[in-house]
XYZ file of C-alpha atoms in Angstrom:
532
model
C 80.552 56.780 -94.936
C 77.265 57.257 -96.657
C 77.229 60.889 -95.612
C 80.738 61.239 -96.906
C 79.547 59.844 -100.201
C 81.342 56.537 -100.093
C 81.085 54.737 -103.356
C 79.542 51.870 -101.544
C 77.084 54.209 -99.902
C 74.099 52.667 -101.612
C 75.352 49.269 -100.763
C 75.971 50.433 -97.275
C 72.557 52.114 -97.177
C 70.907 48.989 -98.470
C 72.829 46.963 -95.942
C 71.874 49.401 -93.233
C 68.240 49.354 -94.268
C 68.338 45.619 -94.343
C 70.048 45.599 -90.984
C 67.497 48.059 -89.619
C 64.734 45.926 -91.012
C 66.328 42.855 -89.482
C 66.700 44.705 -86.213
C 63.119 45.779 -86.285
C 62.196 42.252 -87.110
C 64.387 41.070 -84.262
C 62.852 43.524 -81.862
C 59.426 42.552 -83.078
C 60.315 38.908 -82.732
C 61.674 39.626 -79.259
C 58.448 41.440 -78.366
C 56.378 38.649 -79.792
C 58.590 36.097 -78.076
C 58.290 38.002 -74.858
C 54.559 38.202 -75.324
C 54.375 34.504 -76.164
C 56.547 33.641 -73.191
C 54.404 35.778 -70.928
C 51.276 34.184 -72.337
C 52.812 30.787 -71.892
C 53.945 31.767 -68.428
C 50.401 32.871 -67.655
C 49.011 29.636 -69.020
C 51.615 27.510 -67.284
C 51.105 29.397 -64.039
C 47.362 28.914 -64.364
C 47.812 25.254 -65.166
C 50.231 24.905 -62.287
C 47.860 26.655 -59.911
C 44.990 24.612 -61.272
C 47.051 21.463 -60.817
C 47.843 22.518 -57.265
C 44.149 23.163 -56.687
C 43.299 19.764 -58.117
C 45.931 18.141 -55.953
C 44.643 19.955 -52.858
C 41.065 19.043 -53.659
C 42.186 15.479 -54.299
C 43.787 15.400 -50.873
C 40.583 16.733 -49.341
C 38.570 14.125 -51.180
C 40.880 11.403 -49.918
C 40.602 12.831 -46.413
C 36.809 12.951 -46.626
C 36.675 9.412 -47.966
C 38.999 8.309 -45.192
C 36.748 9.996 -42.643
C 33.774 8.321 -44.290
C 35.346 4.899 -43.929
C 36.077 5.482 -40.245
C 32.505 5.585 -38.825
C 32.150 7.230 -35.445
C 31.339 4.724 -32.740
C 29.532 6.968 -30.294
C 27.971 10.361 -29.808
C 31.242 11.957 -28.690
C 33.043 10.667 -31.770
C 30.257 12.052 -33.960
C 30.520 15.462 -32.308
C 34.284 15.472 -32.857
C 33.794 14.420 -36.484
C 31.194 17.172 -36.944
C 33.643 19.736 -35.596
C 36.341 18.488 -37.990
C 33.826 18.493 -40.818
C 32.756 22.050 -40.042
C 36.411 23.103 -40.050
C 36.950 21.235 -43.325
C 33.842 22.810 -44.853
C 34.988 26.235 -43.743
C 38.424 25.573 -45.299
C 36.822 24.393 -48.550
C 34.539 27.411 -48.629
C 37.570 29.630 -48.057
C 39.448 27.783 -50.792
C 36.588 28.694 -53.069
C 38.241 32.107 -53.455
C 41.215 30.369 -55.086
C 38.899 28.497 -57.420
C 37.039 31.665 -58.294
C 40.399 33.434 -58.942
C 41.377 30.634 -61.326
C 38.040 31.124 -63.023
C 38.691 34.853 -63.370
C 42.136 34.185 -64.833
C 40.688 31.619 -67.220
C 38.005 34.090 -68.235
C 40.634 36.795 -68.851
C 42.645 34.415 -71.014
C 39.475 33.536 -72.846
C 38.743 37.189 -73.464
C 42.301 37.825 -74.686
C 42.201 34.872 -77.065
C 45.012 33.068 -75.288
C 46.629 30.405 -77.394
C 46.208 27.864 -74.594
C 42.552 28.743 -74.260
C 41.333 25.224 -74.946
C 43.645 23.694 -72.363
C 42.817 26.427 -69.864
C 39.091 26.084 -70.474
C 39.270 22.315 -70.110
C 41.379 22.643 -66.978
C 39.010 25.216 -65.508
C 36.061 22.943 -66.230
C 37.847 20.081 -64.456
C 38.705 22.327 -61.510
C 35.137 23.633 -61.248
C 33.754 20.127 -61.512
C 36.185 18.776 -58.934
C 35.466 21.689 -56.596
C 31.728 21.216 -57.029
C 32.220 17.497 -56.385
C 34.298 18.296 -53.316
C 31.609 20.620 -52.011
C 28.940 18.008 -52.716
C 31.078 15.407 -50.989
C 31.470 17.759 -48.060
C 27.727 18.401 -47.943
C 27.048 14.673 -48.158
C 29.601 14.049 -45.430
C 27.980 16.711 -43.300
C 24.555 15.198 -43.951
C 25.822 11.715 -43.117
C 27.399 13.029 -39.940
C 24.151 14.805 -39.092
C 22.253 11.579 -39.760
C 24.784 9.714 -37.671
C 24.417 12.218 -34.852
C 20.653 11.874 -35.058
C 21.103 8.099 -35.061
C 23.317 8.182 -31.990
C 20.979 10.637 -30.293
C 18.148 8.246 -31.107
C 20.196 5.267 -29.930
C 21.036 7.128 -26.733
C 17.364 7.912 -26.208
C 16.461 4.321 -27.075
C 19.159 3.012 -24.720
C 17.959 5.269 -21.900
C 14.364 4.278 -22.619
C 15.258 0.572 -22.711
C 17.183 0.951 -19.457
C 14.177 2.734 -17.926
C 11.862 -0.010 -19.218
C 14.259 -2.690 -17.923
C 14.324 -1.021 -14.503
C 10.528 -0.807 -14.464
C 10.313 -4.394 -15.705
C 12.499 -5.569 -12.833
C 10.252 -3.754 -10.346
C 7.107 -5.106 -12.015
C 8.577 -8.628 -11.965
C 8.478 -8.733 -8.168
C 6.694 -11.782 -6.781
C 6.082 -10.241 -3.364
C 2.337 -10.318 -2.666
C 2.304 -9.276 0.990
C 2.502 -11.266 4.191
C -0.984 -10.211 5.274
C -3.934 -8.040 4.285
C -2.420 -4.743 5.481
C 0.921 -5.465 3.803
C -0.857 -6.373 0.567
C -2.852 -3.120 0.688
C 0.404 -1.164 1.042
C 1.923 -3.048 -1.919
C -1.214 -2.475 -4.029
C -1.212 1.252 -3.301
C 2.482 1.522 -4.105
C 2.153 -0.491 -7.307
C -0.920 1.506 -8.362
C 1.196 4.668 -8.066
C 4.036 2.875 -9.882
C 1.640 1.816 -12.668
C 0.186 5.317 -13.018
C 3.637 6.927 -13.121
C 4.976 4.297 -15.556
C 2.023 4.703 -17.925
C 2.189 8.501 -17.871
C 5.952 8.710 -18.438
C 6.196 5.647 -20.679
C 3.479 6.712 -23.110
C 5.168 10.088 -23.598
C 8.690 8.670 -23.983
C 7.707 5.759 -26.244
C 5.559 8.042 -28.417
C 8.469 10.503 -28.713
C 10.858 7.667 -29.638
C 8.404 6.329 -32.239
C 7.912 9.801 -33.715
C 11.679 10.293 -33.934
C 12.158 6.863 -35.538
C 9.347 7.458 -38.022
C 10.726 10.899 -38.859
C 14.219 9.523 -39.564
C 12.799 6.636 -41.606
C 10.555 9.012 -43.597
C 13.591 11.218 -44.275
C 15.293 8.215 -45.847
C 17.959 7.828 -43.180
C 20.807 5.568 -44.235
C 20.295 3.400 -41.144
C 16.522 3.076 -41.522
C 16.688 -0.697 -41.030
C 18.567 -0.325 -37.739
C 16.181 2.447 -36.666
C 13.154 0.265 -37.482
C 14.716 -2.590 -35.504
C 15.265 -0.291 -32.498
C 11.703 0.972 -32.787
C 10.306 -2.568 -32.847
C 12.516 -3.591 -29.934
C 11.379 -0.643 -27.793
C 7.702 -1.157 -28.624
C 7.983 -4.854 -27.847
C 9.715 -4.130 -24.516
C 7.071 -1.492 -23.697
C 4.246 -3.905 -24.562
C 5.899 -6.598 -22.421
C 6.195 -4.122 -19.540
C 2.521 -3.136 -19.805
C 1.525 -6.794 -19.898
C 3.776 -7.499 -16.915
C 2.238 -4.564 -15.007
C -1.260 -5.837 -15.761
C -0.226 -9.335 -14.669
C 1.279 -7.916 -11.465
C -1.928 -5.970 -10.822
C -3.959 -9.151 -11.309
C -1.660 -11.110 -8.987
C -1.870 -8.403 -6.324
C -5.638 -8.305 -6.785
C -5.864 -12.079 -6.412
C -3.603 -11.944 -3.355
C -5.722 -9.076 -2.002
C -8.853 -11.186 -2.460
C -7.142 -14.089 -0.696
C -5.755 -11.979 2.180
C -9.097 -10.188 2.465
C -10.805 -13.578 2.649
C -8.400 -14.742 5.383
C -8.838 -11.430 7.213
C -12.632 -11.671 6.994
C -12.458 -15.286 8.175
C -10.350 -14.263 11.159
C -12.674 -11.344 11.883
C -15.685 -13.675 11.773
C -13.850 -16.199 13.968
C -13.015 -13.436 16.460
C -16.632 -12.279 16.503
C -17.841 -15.866 16.898
C -15.382 -16.365 19.778
C -16.559 -13.088 21.311
C -20.201 -14.125 20.967
C -19.447 -17.601 22.314
C -17.705 -16.098 25.331
C -20.678 -13.746 25.754
C -23.151 -16.604 26.341
C -23.686 -16.600 30.142
C -24.421 -19.648 32.261
C -26.824 -17.868 34.628
C -30.407 -19.071 34.159
C -32.051 -16.673 36.600
C -33.124 -17.194 40.193
C -36.806 -16.638 39.495
C -39.293 -16.319 36.662
C -38.723 -12.572 36.286
C -34.961 -12.972 36.024
C -35.316 -15.931 33.627
C -37.745 -13.970 31.425
C -35.346 -11.022 31.375
C -32.499 -13.349 30.366
C -34.735 -14.866 27.699
C -35.434 -11.413 26.221
C -31.716 -10.684 26.240
C -31.064 -13.994 24.506
C -33.671 -13.162 21.858
C -31.860 -9.877 21.259
C -28.591 -11.828 21.177
C -30.056 -14.122 18.475
C -31.142 -11.063 16.493
C -27.591 -9.742 16.648
C -26.363 -13.112 15.387
C -28.315 -12.569 12.154
C -25.723 -9.998 11.068
C -22.986 -12.475 11.932
C -24.876 -15.142 9.950
C -24.732 -12.865 6.892
C -20.965 -12.538 7.334
C -20.616 -16.325 7.594
C -22.660 -16.704 4.406
C -20.452 -14.097 2.714
C -17.396 -16.146 3.733
C -19.008 -19.259 2.232
C -19.869 -17.409 -1.004
C -16.407 -15.835 -1.253
C -14.804 -19.248 -0.740
C -16.918 -20.727 -3.560
C -15.636 -17.947 -5.851
C -11.986 -18.321 -4.807
C -11.695 -22.126 -4.883
C -11.864 -22.469 -8.727
C -8.975 -19.967 -9.011
C -6.515 -21.869 -6.819
C -5.150 -25.358 -6.463
C -3.074 -27.504 -4.137
C -1.920 -25.748 -0.936
C -3.936 -22.545 -1.365
C -7.050 -24.498 -2.259
C -6.645 -26.651 0.853
C -5.980 -23.588 3.003
C -9.148 -21.877 1.712
C -11.154 -25.026 2.404
C -9.639 -25.409 5.887
C -10.275 -21.752 6.761
C -13.849 -21.952 5.491
C -14.473 -25.167 7.418
C -12.964 -23.582 10.535
C -15.409 -20.665 10.256
C -18.386 -22.943 9.555
C -17.431 -25.294 12.400
C -17.095 -22.366 14.829
C -20.426 -21.000 13.572
C -22.123 -24.376 14.056
C -20.730 -24.599 17.588
C -21.960 -21.071 18.314
C -25.397 -21.929 16.928
C -25.430 -25.125 18.979
C -24.431 -23.205 22.109
C -27.021 -20.545 21.342
C -29.713 -23.179 20.822
C -28.700 -24.948 24.041
C -28.846 -21.628 25.869
C -32.265 -20.982 24.354
C -33.515 -24.416 25.448
C -32.014 -23.947 28.909
C -33.648 -20.541 29.299
C -36.918 -21.906 27.949
C -36.717 -24.779 30.434
C -35.762 -22.371 33.214
C -38.694 -20.083 32.392
C -41.050 -23.051 32.204
C -39.608 -24.422 35.451
C -40.014 -21.099 37.250
C -43.529 -20.714 35.836
C -44.339 -24.262 36.856
C -42.953 -23.821 40.371
C -44.634 -20.440 40.726
C -47.987 -21.817 39.572
C -47.472 -24.912 41.699
C -46.772 -22.833 44.812
C -49.708 -20.526 44.138
C -52.083 -23.438 43.500
C -50.784 -25.316 46.535
C -51.189 -22.232 48.739
C -54.638 -21.680 47.315
C -55.658 -25.306 47.909
C -54.300 -25.137 51.441
C -56.440 -22.050 51.958
C -59.432 -23.854 50.511
C -58.785 -26.818 52.800
C -58.664 -24.512 55.806
C -61.817 -22.754 54.680
C -63.691 -26.015 54.175
C -62.351 -27.331 57.480
C -64.082 -24.456 59.284
C -66.396 -26.000 61.962
C -68.719 -23.027 62.169
C -72.203 -24.262 62.997
C -75.140 -22.318 61.596
C -78.126 -21.521 63.766
C -80.839 -21.817 61.185
C -81.621 -22.656 57.591
C -80.525 -19.275 56.293
C -77.154 -19.797 57.955
C -76.845 -23.201 56.311
C -77.904 -21.762 52.956
C -75.285 -19.033 53.358
C -72.644 -21.676 54.024
C -73.836 -23.654 50.996
C -73.665 -20.562 48.803
C -70.142 -19.964 50.051
C -69.348 -23.608 49.404
C -70.672 -23.374 45.836
C -68.486 -20.304 45.309
C -65.549 -22.487 46.346
C -66.424 -24.897 43.516
C -66.727 -21.980 41.121
C -63.282 -20.865 42.213
C -61.961 -24.416 41.767
C -63.457 -24.597 38.292
C -62.049 -21.155 37.503
C -58.588 -22.534 38.288
C -59.008 -25.614 36.109
C -57.106 -23.872 33.314
C -54.304 -22.987 35.731
C -54.139 -26.621 36.791
C -54.044 -27.709 33.127
C -51.333 -25.174 32.239
C -49.255 -26.097 35.283
C -49.535 -29.831 34.615
C -48.799 -29.254 30.901
C -45.639 -27.344 31.845
C -44.705 -30.200 34.152
C -45.236 -32.819 31.433
C -43.167 -30.763 28.965
C -40.347 -30.459 31.477
C -40.482 -34.205 32.091
C -40.484 -34.907 28.345
C -37.411 -32.675 27.958
C -35.705 -34.611 30.772
C -35.110 -31.488 32.816
C -32.324 -31.864 35.412
C -34.952 -31.272 38.151
C -37.414 -33.701 36.625
C -37.763 -35.676 39.877
C -38.809 -32.563 41.755
C -41.142 -31.623 38.897
C -42.669 -35.115 38.888
C -43.151 -35.002 42.685
C -44.777 -31.564 42.454
C -47.098 -32.719 39.657
C -48.138 -35.752 41.700
C -48.595 -33.572 44.779
C -50.649 -31.065 42.777
C -52.925 -33.742 41.317
C -53.258 -35.449 44.707
C -54.106 -32.201 46.447
C -56.666 -31.343 43.790
C -58.307 -34.759 44.090
C -58.345 -34.409 47.865
C -59.697 -30.880 47.532
C -62.546 -32.090 45.328
C -63.231 -34.973 47.719
C -63.247 -32.586 50.665
C -65.551 -30.260 48.779
C -67.986 -33.074 47.995
C -67.850 -34.277 51.619
C -68.438 -30.752 52.856
C -71.248 -30.355 50.350
C -72.943 -33.544 51.538
C -72.531 -32.433 55.125
C -74.062 -29.037 54.410
C -76.903 -30.610 52.448
C -77.620 -32.924 55.369
C -77.420 -30.036 57.779
C -79.768 -28.069 55.556
C -82.256 -30.909 55.596
C -82.019 -31.112 59.388
C -82.512 -27.413 59.830
C -85.286 -27.384 57.263
C -87.006 -30.253 59.120
C -86.578 -28.474 62.409
C -87.967 -25.318 60.909
C -90.905 -27.091 59.299
C -91.530 -29.083 62.470
C -91.483 -25.915 64.535
C -93.867 -24.254 62.128
C -96.132 -27.309 62.186
C -95.943 -27.499 65.949
C -96.676 -23.806 66.218
C -99.655 -24.280 63.906
C -100.886 -27.173 65.981
C -100.445 -25.170 69.141
C -102.278 -22.311 67.481
C -105.196 -24.577 66.547
C -105.383 -26.318 69.893
C -107.511 -23.577 71.599
C -110.009 -23.767 68.743
C -110.273 -27.530 68.969
C -110.604 -27.447 72.756
C -113.300 -24.790 72.573
C -116.713 -25.939 74.054
C -118.648 -23.278 72.245
C -121.266 -25.000 70.068
C -123.364 -21.944 69.446
C -126.365 -20.686 71.376
C -128.497 -20.317 68.352
C -128.878 -21.781 64.926
C -127.098 -18.934 63.311
C -124.183 -19.170 65.680
C -124.086 -22.940 65.160
C -124.184 -22.506 61.385
C -121.480 -19.906 61.653
C -119.404 -22.276 63.750
C -119.982 -25.041 61.174
C -118.760 -22.782 58.387
C -115.768 -21.849 60.468
C -115.082 -25.517 61.179
C -115.379 -26.365 57.472
C -112.868 -23.622 56.762
C -110.619 -25.077 59.473
C -110.831 -28.524 57.900
C -109.927 -27.099 54.509
C -107.017 -25.271 56.081
C -105.965 -28.468 57.851
C -106.041 -30.272 54.514
C -103.583 -27.701 53.168
C -101.242 -28.485 56.062
C -101.469 -32.203 55.397
C -98.659 -32.086 52.785
C -96.363 -30.377 55.284
C -96.923 -33.114 57.819
C -96.394 -35.763 55.126
C -93.067 -34.137 54.225
C -92.038 -34.127 57.856
C -92.935 -37.794 58.053
C -90.781 -38.562 54.985
C -87.787 -36.690 56.473
C -87.905 -38.926 59.513
C -88.091 -42.168 57.537
């Protein structure tokens, strides 16, 4: 109509222009509306996604808090919780892509000047904060689970260690001390090995437990108080075990001392019994045998000196043990000691009796031997002095007298033997020897024989002296008679000299004869005295 030139063309053109303008405005409004709707859709979608993310993170927070409230009761529960936590952490880390995508979308809207920028920015800040909080909560949960696992590992180690200590404590609490010395030695050796093994293993395990406890406490573990309590409990149990081991060692040592004392007492008693049984009753058949037995007994006494030292050791050991014990054990120690001392006194008494018996036997054999020798000798002397040999002259008598004086010298030489023999006899009598009557009779016989021997010697001496005087008189008389006979021819001579010189010579000769006769006068006087 406008092209055809309609009168209303201008009006139509104006209307068309207005309509075109309105249409353009409408299209522009539609575009702007579409753009606004899309922007709103973007914002609402973001907010919806952010809300979903917040809801999901809220659920995870609730789940983590629920897990936190339900504390694992053992190591297995902790391991299961750790596995769930690792899965949760992995899920949260994976969900971080969603959070980062929301951040990218929020950043894009920020760059485009989105009308809901403030709401989006605020929402993104909340989402980031909640996600960061969720991650922190997850890390804290993981750390708490790790601490809990360490705690349960520690508690398991502590429990095992306490069980080990309890087992060792039960073994160390044994009151068995051994039935005898050998049994006690076996128990001591076993417990020494037990003590060494316990100390070696215990020191390492307790030190490791203490180090682990100290490490967890230093790291600020949430259960530091419980850990410290466990540490104190283990150390106290370990100290009690060490004290119990030391006490057990002391008890075994005391029992060892006691069993050793009893064993030594029995050994000494056995040796005393052996020595007592080894004392013979034989006293020897003669002096040689008795002397040999006496030497053996002296050696036996020397051997007893070692046994005496053992007895003294028993006495000393008993004096050390008695203050440590009371009641039954004290009485048993005293009884055992007294048994040893009583057996030792009996052995000493038996040994002394044996010594006295051997001494008496030796003295008896010496006495009898000396008695027999002296008796035989005196019998020989009696026979010698009883010899009736008659001498023919003075020299024969003098020879007999010299022999007789040698007999006295021999008697005097045996005076000491007589004294020794009689002294032995008196000693035997003083000791009340079983053969004292025989000894007394022999002593009396010996003294009697000696007296008789001396009497016989004096009688024989007087006889020989008388015989000597007789033979001396006979000899002197014969000499005097021979002298007289020799002078008789001179005295009977009738020659008086035929001249003065011969007469004077005869006078001188006669004067010499008279002087010679005067010298013989003493001889004749002696002969006269012998006959008076």
